[in-house]
Amino acid sequence: MSSQGKDKKRYEELKEIIQKHAYLYHTEDKPEISDAEYDLYFKELLDLEKAHPNFVDSNSPSQRVGSKPLDGFTKSEHLSPMLSLENAFNDEDLIDFERKIKERSLVEGGIVYSAEPKLDGVAVNLLYENGKLVKASTRGDGKVGEDITHNIKTIKTIPLALIGSKFPNSLEARGEVFINKSDFDQINEDSEKKGEKVFANPRNAAAGSLRQLDPSVTSKRPLKIFIYGFGVLEDKDLPDNQYEMLSMASRWGLPINSETKICNSLQESIDYFEYINSKRDKLNYEIDGVVYKVNDFGLQKKLGQVSRAPRWAIARKFPAEVGRTLLKKISFQVGRLGSITPVAELDPVLVGGVTISNASLHNFDEIDRLDVREGDHVLLKRAGDVIPQIIEVDLKVRPESAKKVKIPQFCPCCEEPLNKDEDGVVLRCNNKKCPDQLIEVFKHFVSRNAMNIDGLGEKILEQFIGEKLITKIDDLYSLAHEEISELPGLGDKSAKNLIESIEKSKNISINRFIYALGIREVGETTALNLSLHFSNLEELMGANQDDLLEINDIGPVAATYIEEYFKDKSNRDTVYSLLEKGITLETNKIISDSFVLGKTIVITGSFSSFSRSQLKETLIKMGAKVSSSVSSKTDYLVSGTSPGSKLKKAEELGITILNEQEVENEFLN
Ligand code: IVH
């Protein structure tokens, strides 16, 4: 064989090996080889691709990330339409559903159903031709969606090529892309710390991640998928029912929900609903009901569809905590970094025992998606302690006077022109002196985990800013007793207390100080990592992208913002002025003889004698890398009370687990 031929053979082999082990690792959670071995295979594959660029095809494992951002989405027509579902809200609706099936099909005995949870995510269509993933698209209007192949390929549990052989020539696998609840909490926690927009719920986070033009953004989001059905299935020798077809798909490497069950009667179907309902809170993904599908494909075909929903499937929905009210006005809030968030002002309404008078609309895409207007009646949902959200507009009662909101061109506070971020979604006011933005900047600066200045609440800050006593953060350290004690509501005593707590904040650890500056993308952990990497503030201020990229957890985006921040003359002046006014920074150093140095640690649950953030800080200072999710790369899991799914995963992977007592003995003494 020619050397080219040998390389090609090895290349094909490698693709299969990598695909198999990626599946065992990501989907089955049962790795059979070490990460190092996996990396070696991957490197060999990359080397071959480098030597023979003509080998590379779009199904190579190397093609999951790294393709270039797109200019826009192209339309993509599904081979067969993606249908929606009728809803059932009680047992009677289900009884009705089965009665109609029997009447139509003349089947007399019991009907067998394949049942599974109804996920609250984003529907996608994956097209495999001869076992290779060739296209992925969103549902769109059911006939035509948007091509999101570049983003779908970043989801590691989706096989780029199916495992095994004898696949249909064409296979449309349909499923729901979602984000786990725990991953969602982590994403929002991180975004909040960085002063970025938070997502309303896991579904929005999944949808937002799939609608990225830049796949490298999507690849950082922990998206998951469950396949629940099929469109075109071009082959003769396939199972003749839903349940077995799903099992077959699972053997091909497609992720299937393990809660999928056969229900042999209507009673079993009702029991299944109760069973899933009782498990709902324990599942790590959000569901809003269960879906029943007539199992037999022949019977499905016979039953057909009405308008856009099949007669052979139905969704039984959970009762939601919903309320209905009038949306009076859509106003706009300015965030700390200038992002503009639309907020719905509502006629107060009681939902799940709490009075709701406003709800965030997040961004303009959300307003478009809901088609919500001022004067509309809207349905609101609150689940557990989730922020209330508008789920639907009651179009039947939309008054003629209902007013569409225009995307504002000028800041609602300072009236400067607004600009769109590169992602095309977030609208931003770039005026650093915008009063609403300033309030948020000061609120962040004085907050507990930043400079921790007691007594400087929002009202007082508003007053100080209104009186032009403070325009930059360093102005806080020039406030004089006389000027503030005369302000309404303050007086001699509170002025004295305030000056004292400002004075007290002057001795501060360098990481808190960096965090307090409010640099975009710099949350508490990044600030801590920065403080450990550079020996002093001067060094950080002079760092360029390359220096910054060497640090744990800092990617190109954060590196750019950090470099830009310290290049800006007014920012530098502010920092120097703060130091001149007496701020003294305690530097940090990695405690290098610790056994956790270089180890990857995950924390879960809560602790009685320290907070999670304290523990995280201590561990990072000892040179550990604290990560948010458990994988085979995790060295230790520190588990407190109510640990959640991370503990289970760590146990399965055989990771060393430490409890509070052990942590105190090992790290904190
Ligand atoms: S079956 C013909 N199964 O619900 C059957 N749908 O309301 C079509 N969904 O667009 C859908 N989990 O996005 C089915 N286990 C599940 C589902 C599910 C979520 C979504 C799907 C669909 C919508 C229909």
XYZ file of C-alpha atoms and ligand atoms in Angstrom:
693
model
C 0.000 0.000 0.000
C 1.273 3.514 -0.748
C 2.125 5.626 2.260
C -0.793 7.865 1.367
C -3.037 4.772 1.368
C -1.672 3.621 4.729
C -2.253 7.039 6.234
C -5.783 7.094 4.909
C -6.500 3.681 6.428
C -5.073 4.731 9.792
C -7.035 7.989 9.567
C -10.319 6.133 9.120
C -9.379 3.838 12.004
C -8.586 6.781 14.241
C -11.890 8.470 13.479
C -13.687 5.353 14.622
C -11.569 4.891 17.746
C -12.035 8.510 18.792
C -15.723 8.435 18.098
C -16.182 5.295 20.152
C -14.279 6.630 23.146
C -15.945 10.027 22.952
C -19.273 8.209 23.130
C -18.187 6.059 26.084
C -16.954 9.172 27.851
C -19.661 11.733 27.138
C -22.834 9.711 26.680
C -22.231 6.568 28.698
C -20.017 8.151 31.369
C -17.949 4.944 31.222
C -14.535 5.823 29.831
C -12.427 2.837 28.893
C -9.187 4.645 28.220
C -7.390 7.416 30.075
C -7.664 11.034 28.962
C -3.991 10.961 28.053
C -4.511 8.018 25.726
C -7.494 9.750 24.169
C -5.442 12.889 23.647
C -2.746 10.821 21.933
C -5.242 9.409 19.430
C -6.595 12.870 18.849
C -3.141 14.266 18.261
C -2.355 11.489 15.796
C -5.547 12.330 13.929
C -4.717 16.039 13.853
C -1.203 15.279 12.598
C -2.609 13.187 9.768
C -5.042 15.958 8.887
C -2.197 18.412 8.815
C -0.181 16.173 6.515
C -3.189 15.411 4.290
C -5.671 18.281 4.355
C -7.689 16.473 1.681
C -8.566 13.742 4.238
C -10.543 16.111 6.442
C -14.258 15.731 6.089
C -17.000 17.441 8.047
C -17.479 14.352 10.237
C -13.990 14.290 11.593
C -13.916 14.705 15.404
C -11.623 17.675 14.749
C -14.560 19.521 13.201
C -16.627 19.853 16.390
C -15.297 23.293 17.155
C -13.240 25.815 15.438
C -15.252 26.466 12.327
C -15.537 30.153 11.595
C -18.409 32.340 12.770
C -21.195 32.707 10.232
C -22.651 35.933 8.855
C -26.197 34.729 9.400
C -28.370 31.622 9.452
C -29.527 29.982 6.270
C -32.938 28.389 5.929
C -33.200 24.637 5.858
C -36.212 22.603 4.804
C -37.007 19.429 6.752
C -37.499 16.279 4.675
C -40.706 15.626 6.585
C -42.497 18.246 8.693
C -41.809 18.606 12.419
C -45.165 18.352 14.110
C -46.402 19.812 17.362
C -48.524 18.168 20.039
C -52.043 18.386 21.400
C -52.182 18.912 25.165
C -53.996 16.951 27.861
C -54.463 18.542 31.275
C -56.205 15.744 33.188
C -57.087 12.048 33.099
C -60.336 12.763 31.208
C -58.389 14.319 28.353
C -56.306 11.148 28.119
C -59.383 8.921 28.186
C -60.799 11.044 25.376
C -57.579 10.757 23.408
C -57.659 6.958 23.546
C -61.369 6.790 22.746
C -60.800 8.753 19.541
C -57.877 6.519 18.570
C -60.008 3.442 18.985
C -62.899 4.943 17.021
C -60.640 5.855 14.124
C -58.532 2.743 13.954
C -61.189 0.246 14.970
C -58.645 -1.338 17.339
C -60.522 -2.995 20.160
C -57.974 -4.109 22.713
C -55.622 -1.933 24.724
C -53.316 0.502 23.000
C -49.604 0.333 23.778
C -47.814 3.641 24.252
C -44.212 4.665 24.397
C -43.982 7.403 27.027
C -41.246 9.804 28.050
C -40.811 13.137 29.827
C -41.576 16.259 27.808
C -38.448 18.333 27.943
C -38.535 22.080 28.080
C -35.781 22.815 25.602
C -35.354 23.505 21.904
C -36.496 21.110 19.189
C -33.914 20.199 16.555
C -33.752 17.976 13.514
C -30.571 16.015 12.821
C -30.141 14.644 9.331
C -27.879 11.607 8.953
C -27.064 10.303 5.502
C -25.486 6.856 5.428
C -24.716 7.274 9.098
C -22.997 10.667 8.760
C -24.396 13.828 10.292
C -24.883 16.147 7.328
C -27.228 18.788 8.638
C -28.896 20.045 11.792
C -31.636 22.602 11.967
C -34.098 24.236 14.333
C -37.801 23.441 14.120
C -38.725 26.841 12.663
C -42.305 26.808 11.420
C -42.290 22.993 11.239
C -41.464 22.926 7.524
C -38.447 25.190 7.307
C -36.002 25.870 10.117
C -32.589 27.455 10.425
C -29.382 25.610 9.665
C -27.458 25.280 12.939
C -25.101 22.470 11.910
C -22.039 24.449 13.070
C -23.435 24.712 16.603
C -24.916 21.235 16.866
C -21.509 19.778 16.047
C -20.116 21.281 19.246
C -22.457 19.105 21.355
C -20.241 16.239 22.365
C -23.000 13.692 22.952
C -24.223 14.042 19.357
C -22.386 11.525 17.169
C -20.963 13.041 13.988
C -21.079 9.534 12.591
C -23.346 6.798 13.916
C -21.799 3.757 15.562
C -22.145 0.352 13.906
C -23.407 -0.367 10.426
C -26.611 -0.833 8.399
C -27.962 2.671 8.876
C -30.839 4.078 6.860
C -29.764 6.031 3.771
C -31.535 9.023 5.249
C -32.448 9.409 8.880
C -34.034 12.437 10.477
C -33.533 12.160 14.243
C -35.612 14.643 16.223
C -34.863 15.673 19.724
C -34.765 18.350 22.326
C -31.589 20.265 23.111
C -31.431 21.380 26.733
C -29.175 22.507 29.552
C -29.125 20.725 32.905
C -30.550 22.677 35.861
C -27.226 22.557 37.728
C -25.246 23.718 34.685
C -27.786 26.494 34.160
C -27.379 27.726 37.750
C -23.634 27.750 37.243
C -23.845 29.687 33.959
C -26.048 32.323 35.558
C -23.917 32.518 38.677
C -20.865 33.134 36.478
C -22.668 35.674 34.256
C -24.016 37.552 37.240
C -20.578 37.890 38.742
C -19.255 39.169 35.449
C -22.091 41.664 35.153
C -23.453 39.967 32.049
C -27.035 39.197 31.202
C -28.494 36.185 32.976
C -30.868 33.779 31.261
C -34.458 33.514 32.479
C -34.513 29.723 32.426
C -32.612 26.738 31.054
C -34.699 26.763 27.862
C -33.702 30.338 27.053
C -30.089 29.491 27.792
C -30.241 26.520 25.412
C -32.011 28.553 22.712
C -29.565 31.445 23.071
C -26.620 29.068 22.844
C -27.935 27.446 19.662
C -28.593 30.797 18.022
C -24.953 31.813 18.117
C -23.221 32.648 14.898
C -19.907 31.794 16.492
C -19.685 28.058 17.319
C -16.824 28.645 19.738
C -19.352 30.366 22.029
C -21.776 27.448 21.750
C -19.025 24.940 22.448
C -18.548 26.461 25.908
C -22.188 25.884 26.854
C -22.921 22.458 28.329
C -25.705 21.588 25.890
C -27.271 18.129 25.972
C -29.808 16.353 23.799
C -32.384 13.580 24.000
C -33.720 12.109 20.770
C -37.482 11.498 21.022
C -38.581 10.701 17.501
C -37.910 10.422 13.817
C -38.823 12.098 10.565
C -37.725 10.399 7.390
C -36.471 6.872 8.082
C -35.415 5.469 4.741
C -34.990 1.764 5.110
C -36.921 -1.459 5.205
C -35.248 -3.453 7.962
C -35.926 -1.164 10.873
C -38.052 -1.825 13.970
C -41.771 -1.288 13.454
C -42.372 0.618 16.662
C -41.273 3.756 18.503
C -39.749 2.099 21.559
C -37.549 -0.315 19.653
C -36.601 2.340 17.155
C -35.430 4.529 20.032
C -33.419 1.602 21.428
C -31.884 1.130 18.005
C -31.000 4.822 17.847
C -29.410 4.491 21.259
C -27.205 1.662 19.980
C -26.161 3.932 17.116
C -24.905 6.360 19.773
C -27.811 8.819 19.861
C -28.721 9.884 23.443
C -32.160 8.677 24.534
C -33.940 9.599 27.756
C -33.555 6.665 30.148
C -37.006 7.403 31.603
C -38.634 6.265 28.346
C -41.096 3.471 29.204
C -43.689 1.274 27.555
C -47.217 1.721 28.960
C -49.421 -1.244 28.153
C -52.714 0.435 29.025
C -54.267 3.783 29.749
C -53.996 3.065 33.482
C -50.278 2.419 33.136
C -50.025 5.707 31.238
C -51.733 7.566 34.080
C -49.469 5.851 36.613
C -46.446 6.861 34.528
C -47.521 10.508 34.718
C -47.750 10.282 38.528
C -44.386 8.551 38.678
C -42.647 11.240 36.585
C -44.469 14.010 38.479
C -43.142 12.661 41.785
C -39.625 12.514 40.340
C -39.772 15.905 38.671
C -37.731 17.845 41.219
C -35.043 15.181 41.306
C -34.474 15.242 37.555
C -31.575 17.471 36.556
C -33.460 18.847 33.543
C -36.656 20.860 33.286
C -39.761 19.119 32.054
C -43.290 20.400 31.648
C -45.143 17.120 31.287
C -44.935 13.730 29.631
C -45.519 12.700 26.017
C -47.375 9.528 25.028
C -46.944 8.102 21.547
C -48.838 5.171 20.089
C -46.018 2.646 19.941
C -46.885 0.854 16.726
C -45.666 2.679 13.594
C -48.360 0.995 11.467
C -51.081 2.304 13.740
C -49.453 5.747 13.788
C -49.609 5.851 10.012
C -53.232 4.791 9.985
C -54.168 7.525 12.439
C -52.401 10.337 10.566
C -52.578 13.936 11.681
C -54.909 16.897 12.124
C -53.561 20.275 11.080
C -50.054 20.201 12.538
C -50.409 17.647 15.336
C -50.426 13.864 15.016
C -53.496 11.958 16.204
C -51.196 9.306 17.669
C -49.392 11.434 20.259
C -50.349 13.723 23.118
C -48.580 15.762 25.805
C -49.930 15.562 29.348
C -48.922 18.830 30.990
C -48.176 19.517 34.653
C -50.340 22.166 36.236
C -48.155 25.271 36.237
C -48.168 28.156 38.642
C -49.510 30.660 36.209
C -51.173 34.023 36.515
C -52.740 36.378 34.049
C -52.465 40.141 34.123
C -52.254 43.376 32.159
C -48.885 44.513 30.890
C -49.021 48.274 31.377
C -45.699 49.352 30.010
C -42.351 48.067 28.802
C -39.525 50.089 30.295
C -35.771 49.780 30.023
C -33.153 49.233 32.693
C -29.490 50.056 32.367
C -27.029 47.537 33.833
C -23.597 48.099 35.375
C -21.857 47.582 32.060
C -24.474 49.530 30.143
C -26.603 46.637 28.871
C -30.222 47.629 28.323
C -32.836 45.178 29.614
C -36.523 45.512 28.748
C -38.763 45.085 31.792
C -42.528 44.522 31.774
C -44.459 46.690 34.248
C -47.520 44.692 35.264
C -50.777 45.164 37.098
C -49.824 43.403 40.350
C -50.977 39.787 40.358
C -50.642 36.875 42.780
C -48.788 33.921 41.248
C -47.986 30.911 43.406
C -48.482 32.997 46.543
C -46.226 35.908 45.543
C -47.321 39.311 44.229
C -45.625 40.053 40.940
C -45.555 43.591 39.555
C -42.763 43.352 37.030
C -40.948 40.747 34.996
C -37.767 40.908 32.983
C -38.153 40.462 29.242
C -34.396 39.840 28.947
C -33.765 41.157 25.441
C -35.431 42.163 22.210
C -35.302 38.670 20.758
C -37.542 37.601 23.633
C -39.985 40.471 22.914
C -40.120 39.348 19.269
C -40.511 35.709 20.187
C -43.469 36.470 22.449
C -44.758 39.257 20.202
C -45.623 41.115 23.390
C -46.984 44.669 23.311
C -47.927 47.345 25.829
C -51.605 46.896 26.725
C -51.542 43.109 26.187
C -52.842 40.570 28.669
C -50.060 38.165 29.431
C -49.668 34.779 31.124
C -46.989 34.647 33.790
C -45.249 31.631 35.204
C -43.337 31.128 38.407
C -41.811 27.751 39.153
C -40.228 27.314 42.565
C -37.924 30.209 43.205
C -37.338 30.961 39.536
C -37.748 34.604 38.480
C -41.280 35.129 37.135
C -41.477 35.080 33.387
C -43.983 35.916 30.716
C -44.769 32.754 28.812
C -47.491 33.810 26.448
C -49.601 36.705 25.235
C -53.358 36.265 25.200
C -53.888 37.289 21.580
C -57.644 36.779 21.736
C -58.085 39.839 23.918
C -55.407 42.057 22.401
C -56.853 45.579 22.276
C -56.430 47.588 19.089
C -54.524 50.150 21.066
C -51.846 47.589 22.049
C -48.528 49.204 21.260
C -45.396 47.561 19.904
C -42.254 48.747 21.634
C -39.566 50.132 19.448
C -35.973 49.181 20.035
C -34.711 52.327 21.740
C -31.982 54.192 19.918
C -31.032 56.300 22.879
C -30.298 55.428 26.487
C -33.466 55.753 28.623
C -31.364 57.422 31.296
C -28.652 59.587 29.728
C -30.051 59.763 26.167
C -26.745 58.863 24.535
C -27.022 56.710 21.359
C -27.120 52.943 22.012
C -25.057 50.273 20.215
C -25.585 46.564 19.639
C -22.985 44.099 20.946
C -21.228 41.788 18.513
C -23.719 39.023 19.359
C -26.449 41.175 17.813
C -28.699 40.678 20.843
C -27.505 42.874 23.707
C -28.072 46.596 23.364
C -25.617 48.775 25.233
C -25.126 52.337 26.448
C -21.430 53.102 26.227
C -21.553 56.321 28.226
C -19.450 55.623 31.285
C -21.032 58.641 33.000
C -24.608 57.468 32.503
C -26.192 57.977 35.972
C -28.117 54.670 35.997
C -24.959 52.819 35.034
C -23.000 54.700 37.674
C -25.409 53.608 40.395
C -24.794 49.999 39.387
C -21.018 50.541 39.228
C -21.048 51.953 42.760
C -23.407 49.255 44.033
C -20.963 46.648 42.754
C -17.907 48.469 44.109
C -19.278 48.697 47.669
C -20.887 45.217 47.679
C -20.012 42.610 50.288
C -17.649 40.535 48.157
C -15.989 43.634 46.695
C -14.960 46.571 48.953
C -17.597 45.619 51.540
C -18.568 49.174 52.532
C -21.452 49.061 54.999
C -24.280 51.577 54.934
C -23.945 52.739 51.321
C -27.313 51.590 50.020
C -28.877 52.406 46.682
C -30.800 55.442 47.990
C -27.724 57.113 49.450
C -25.681 56.382 46.340
C -28.430 57.932 44.215
C -28.308 61.010 46.414
C -24.520 61.302 46.195
C -24.568 60.851 42.435
C -27.471 63.302 42.075
C -25.534 65.903 44.059
C -22.454 65.181 41.912
C -20.495 64.333 45.059
C -19.294 61.166 43.378
C -18.773 60.557 39.658
C -15.922 58.027 39.808
C -15.325 55.246 42.339
C -12.273 56.987 43.815
C -14.469 59.980 44.741
C -15.864 57.887 47.597
C -12.558 58.274 49.387
C -12.694 62.099 49.217
C -16.148 62.483 50.763
C -16.047 64.931 53.646
C -18.194 64.740 56.744
C -19.518 68.311 56.289
C -20.797 67.799 52.769
C -22.671 64.608 53.454
C -24.059 65.306 56.929
C -26.152 68.117 55.466
C -27.934 65.912 52.966
C -31.586 65.144 53.745
C -31.990 62.007 55.845
C -28.319 61.662 56.797
C -27.298 63.805 59.752
C -24.168 63.917 61.850
C -24.194 60.378 63.219
C -24.875 58.467 59.993
C -22.366 60.637 58.121
C -19.769 59.727 60.717
C -20.565 56.024 60.470
C -20.397 56.155 56.707
C -17.006 57.835 56.624
C -15.790 55.241 59.120
C -16.880 52.285 57.017
C -15.343 53.850 53.901
C -12.120 54.300 55.861
C -12.284 50.678 57.045
C -12.465 49.406 53.468
C -9.023 50.802 52.673
C -7.197 47.641 53.723
C -8.269 45.066 51.227
C -6.998 41.925 49.572
C -5.857 42.507 46.008
C -8.340 40.024 44.518
C -11.338 41.783 46.049
C -9.990 45.089 44.788
C -9.623 43.743 41.225
C -13.143 42.330 41.426
C -14.484 45.647 42.754
C -13.192 47.504 39.683
C -15.991 45.806 37.754
C -14.014 44.845 34.646
C -16.172 43.019 32.134
C -15.789 39.222 32.376
C -13.868 39.491 35.658
C -15.848 37.750 38.385
C -14.501 36.787 41.806
C -12.687 33.659 40.625
C -11.002 35.384 37.697
C -9.961 38.227 39.997
C -8.455 35.720 42.391
C -6.617 33.919 39.596
C -5.258 37.254 38.344
C -4.070 38.181 41.825
C -2.246 34.878 42.187
C -0.566 35.090 38.817
C 0.854 38.599 39.022
C 3.028 39.631 41.900
C 1.472 43.085 42.103
C -1.089 45.398 40.576
C 1.464 47.167 38.353
C 2.258 43.876 36.634
C -1.405 43.175 35.989
C -1.905 46.680 34.623
C 0.918 46.173 32.156
C -0.112 42.682 31.034
C -0.906 42.011 27.406
C -3.197 39.347 25.893
C -0.461 36.700 25.772
C 0.423 37.146 29.434
C -3.234 36.946 30.383
C -3.974 33.879 28.309
C -1.466 31.908 30.378
C -3.778 32.081 33.377
C -6.253 29.423 34.476
C -9.754 30.074 33.183
C -8.914 33.207 31.206
C -9.903 33.012 27.560
C -9.434 35.481 24.715
C -12.605 37.426 25.483
C -11.752 38.102 29.125
C -8.134 38.783 28.146
C -9.258 41.457 25.694
C -11.500 43.183 28.221
C -8.813 43.150 30.894
C -6.166 44.546 28.559
C -8.566 47.206 27.273
C -9.585 48.189 30.778
C -6.050 48.887 31.938
C -5.046 50.608 28.694
C -7.783 53.183 29.166
C -6.263 56.311 30.644
C -9.238 57.244 32.788
C -9.339 53.740 34.301
C -5.623 53.925 35.082
C -6.100 57.339 36.655
C -8.920 55.973 38.811
C -6.802 53.057 39.998
C -3.810 55.297 40.816
C -6.063 57.767 42.560
C -7.554 54.976 44.705
C -4.055 53.944 45.736
C -3.060 57.537 46.437
C -6.092 57.938 48.631
C -4.752 55.226 50.887
C -6.024 51.921 49.599
C -3.533 49.284 50.670
C -3.546 45.983 48.882
C -2.690 42.715 50.563
C -1.094 40.525 47.937
C -1.859 36.845 47.454
C 0.526 34.017 46.957
C -0.061 30.409 46.090
C 0.686 28.225 49.077
C 2.886 25.938 47.097
C 3.498 23.022 49.420
C -0.131 21.983 49.491
C -1.096 18.564 48.180
C -3.971 20.107 46.209
C -1.541 22.092 44.047
C -2.475 21.515 40.416
C -5.430 19.315 41.325
C -8.907 19.785 39.896
C -11.562 20.003 42.592
C -15.341 20.286 42.404
C -17.468 21.542 45.307
C -21.089 20.536 45.867
C -23.662 20.965 48.646
C -23.444 23.325 51.596
C -21.251 23.437 54.688
C -21.886 24.500 58.263
C -18.632 26.204 59.222
C -17.674 27.971 55.978
C -19.355 29.106 52.786
C -18.735 27.576 49.401
C -17.089 30.737 48.171
C -14.719 30.768 51.163
C -13.746 27.185 50.460
C -13.300 27.920 46.769
C -11.072 30.897 47.555
C -8.925 28.846 49.947
C -8.520 26.032 47.444
C -7.557 28.361 44.610
C -5.010 30.015 46.882
C -3.538 26.565 47.463
C -3.056 26.204 43.736
C -6.070 24.007 42.986
C -8.264 24.467 39.975
C -11.868 24.654 41.129
C -14.201 23.464 38.440
C -17.982 23.449 38.312
C -18.644 20.052 36.787
C -17.485 16.542 37.556
C -15.612 14.645 34.853
C -12.917 12.014 34.702
C -10.452 14.910 35.028
C -11.732 15.702 38.541
C -9.301 14.730 41.313
C -11.526 15.419 44.354
C -15.159 16.176 45.024
C -15.801 18.128 48.199
C -19.325 17.240 49.218
C -21.413 19.020 51.861
C -25.058 18.532 52.804
C -27.682 18.253 50.001
C -25.046 17.501 47.388
C -27.175 16.939 44.253
C -26.222 15.092 41.101
C -22.499 15.856 41.197
C -21.999 13.395 44.058
C -23.645 10.585 42.136
C -21.525 11.263 39.091
C -18.324 11.411 41.149
C -19.177 8.099 42.816
C -19.777 6.493 39.449
C -16.424 7.731 38.194
C -14.660 6.540 41.347
C -13.464 10.029 42.331
C -12.192 10.613 45.887
C -14.908 12.330 47.907
C -14.145 14.506 50.918
C -16.680 15.632 53.514
C -16.704 18.832 55.590
C -14.694 17.346 58.452
C -12.010 15.969 56.144
C -11.797 19.276 54.315
C -11.317 21.134 57.591
C -8.578 18.763 58.667
C -6.815 18.671 55.321
C -7.050 22.200 53.974
C -8.257 24.649 56.516
C -5.872 24.200 59.422
S -42.807 14.429 20.263
C -45.010 14.210 16.599
N -41.528 14.099 22.531
O -42.639 19.468 22.403
C -44.342 14.332 17.882
N -41.875 16.295 21.719
O -45.275 20.439 21.613
C -43.690 15.627 18.027
N -40.898 18.024 23.122
O -41.748 20.607 19.225
C -43.021 15.855 19.277
N -40.043 16.683 24.652
O -39.910 20.408 20.955
C -42.008 14.972 21.628
N -40.378 13.688 24.515
C -40.856 14.534 23.603
C -40.676 15.931 23.740
C -41.207 16.777 22.769
C -40.202 17.937 24.250
C -41.257 19.280 22.435
C -40.801 19.321 21.016
C -42.001 19.647 20.189
C -42.966 20.148 21.210
C -44.359 19.807 20.792
